[in-house]
Amino acid sequence: MASRIVCAVTDATRRAPSMYDVAARAGVSHQTVSRVLNGFAGIRPETRDRVETAIADLGYRPNKAARALVTSRTRAIGVLAPATTDFGPTSSLHAIERAVRDAGYHPLITSTPVEAEAVRASLEFLLDQSIEALVVIAPYRVVLDELRDLHGDLPIVALQTGEFSDVSAAGIDQVAGARLAVRHLLDLGHRGIQQLAGPDAFIEAAVRRRAVDDELHSHGIPKLPTLTGDWSADSGYAAGALVDNAATAVVCGNDQMALGLIHALTDLGRRVPQGVSVVGFDDIPESAHSLPPLTTVHQDFEEVGRRAVHALVARLEGRDADDESVAVTPELVVRASTAAV
Amino acid sequence: MASRIVCAVTDATRRAPSMYDVAARAGVSHQTVSRVLNGFAGIRPETRDRVETAIADLGYRPNKAARALVTSRTRAIGVLAPATTDFGPTSSLHAIERAVRDAGYHPLITSTPVEAEAVRASLEFLLDQSIEALVVIAPYRVVLDELRDLHGDLPIVALQTGEFSDVSAAGIDQVAGARLAVRHLLDLGHRGIQQLAGPDAFIEAAVRRRAVDDELHSHGIPKLPTLTGDWSADSGYAAGALVDNAATAVVCGNDQMALGLIHALTDLGRRVPQGVSVVGFDDIPESAHSLPPLTTVHQDFEEVGRRAVHALVARLEGRDADDESVAVTPELVVRASTAAV
DNA sequence: ATTTATCGGGCGCGCTCCGAA
DNA sequence: ATTCGGAGCGCGCCCGATAAA
């Protein structure tokens, strides 16, 4: 009893109020408080009122840790996001966080540098927080490799993984995108079509690269050496010097590289689109206002994020996901960086 | 006893192992397990080994909820980030998350649409998770308004708030940035300098706008009507039609608007920089490769994030923050969108 | 006997669930 | 029809126990 009193005094140093404090103030038992908190039926309105005002008066907030402990549920869904400022992953991230929240779960986001070590650490962290599921924005091979070793019973969904199939995935239909870009160039009469691809460490880059090659090949277009960048505008600029003389068009793995490429081409005295047509991939917001405005393959990253979460939550709640792997169809946005040959 | 057994059977359906399971397997008490877990001294190496292999064998992970419950500490730091794909906030976000983690805390990120309702909801969420501190990427007035009503004893730091002073803040020295931009133009001989500012709802936009005005005024430059955009390249494009005929230079509130503006100007037959010089703000990665490459005020968003976290953690741990409000100095990056008049 | 190293038992954190009043 | 008491979730802390020196 003495300790109780001491405790009450110590409380002056602002300990968070507990259920019992609320109960005491409302003149009910802790159980009744719990009931109104969790919206159970069978509470007399008057009692409910008393409890609710007590809650308000005390500024009481249920302790999530205690709840998680007893229910052994956290309702937390981990999100592993690459620590980049790229438009794609970032758009997806916001959409994911939104969708997770809307589904009644708590997103637990980790932004992770793209190296095995860091990915592993982030995964560890998320596991430590006892997440109930995981969504991975995983354009990188490294990330997927780490995922493989994961504890088996954690529902996982991955985004933008190309055709990777060990875990359920959502992404853009890269083959369709590549087709869109190439056909557009073909329609314009181009035959000297070169590719500036993203780094192979990105699964989507590889898929995209192959899809472009295939499409080119199936139309009997002779293959020019494939250029490779690292997604950055700088690398696109560097690639500019290597564009084949026979090329009248270049299809780029993303918009940033396309922008850099156009810059380089211009510096080199080759005009876009008069001399060389350039098509990008992604449709970042700046692309509409580059000079010339960039023709590109639009991808709805937010939609990808949303669908991924829906599939995951469906699985989590036992509902059958309509489809394990969801592919969002890209769209070609024709602007001024491409012209008839 | 019977229930115990039922429980043990039920365990086959994979309940996470507890400390007691580890203890049993290692032939020690739970207390000893706790000790090795928390790196206490006074454990015989041999005992420690036994415990550690038991942990590994079982794949045991301490239950954070239980720990949080008993220590009444979460080591979680909330991060309120705007749900945009803008370069600035995004860079800061990653830097913050990194810094928080490095300081031994857990970042709890919420990305939040920029409206009072959503901000309030995010704040509620974070508070519910009993975070120990909060870092807010708060370029918006709405966000700061919500912050005011917050429970008093939560350490808070805000980023990119202009000169806001109710909470401790970190940001770029906007006045210095504005000065850099204006002086550069002045040095180039410009006298007809117009401003394309960001929306007033963003504190930094307002600060920046006033700083530019002040600088212009103090040099006796006549004021041309200030244009306003919403940060987007589209709004910059729209503003292009409104550029004053007397203007030989425009200083823009960010790079995206500058890009849009240049696009519009070009469409309108005014060349950049020959006809009009344009300077941006931020130095987003694309700016180096726009045509013409953009002269802009570089801001180190990551540094801002890092410093904010350092200040916060210092406060959290009782160490005196060296300085309550930290300002990072911006740099002018001269490229090709500005030229002598 | 008195210290020193090593270990264990019990209590309670705030909550939800179960059975009883 | 409402409300209450008690048990226990997994863990850390306080204190006491044991063996070693």
Coordinates of C-alpha atoms (C1' of nucleotides) in Angstrom, one line a residue, chain B residues 29-30 32 35 44 47 69-70, chain C residues 6-10 12-14:
Chain B
S29 CA 17.0 -19.5 -16.1
H30 CA 15.3 -16.9 -18.1
T32 CA 20.5 -15.6 -17.5
R35 CA 21.6 -11.1 -19.2
R44 CA 30.6 -17.6 -17.4
T47 CA 27.1 -20.5 -20.0
L69 CA 6.1 -2.7 -21.9
V70 CA 8.5 -3.4 -19.1
Chain C
dT6 C1' 27.4 -16.4 -11.1
dC7 C1' 22.8 -17.6 -11.3
dG8 C1' 17.5 -18.1 -10.2
dG9 C1' 12.7 -16.7 -8.4
dG10 C1' 9.2 -13.6 -8.2
dG12 C1' 4.8 -6.2 -12.4
dC13 C1' 4.6 -3.3 -16.9
dG14 C1' -0.7 -2.5 -19.5

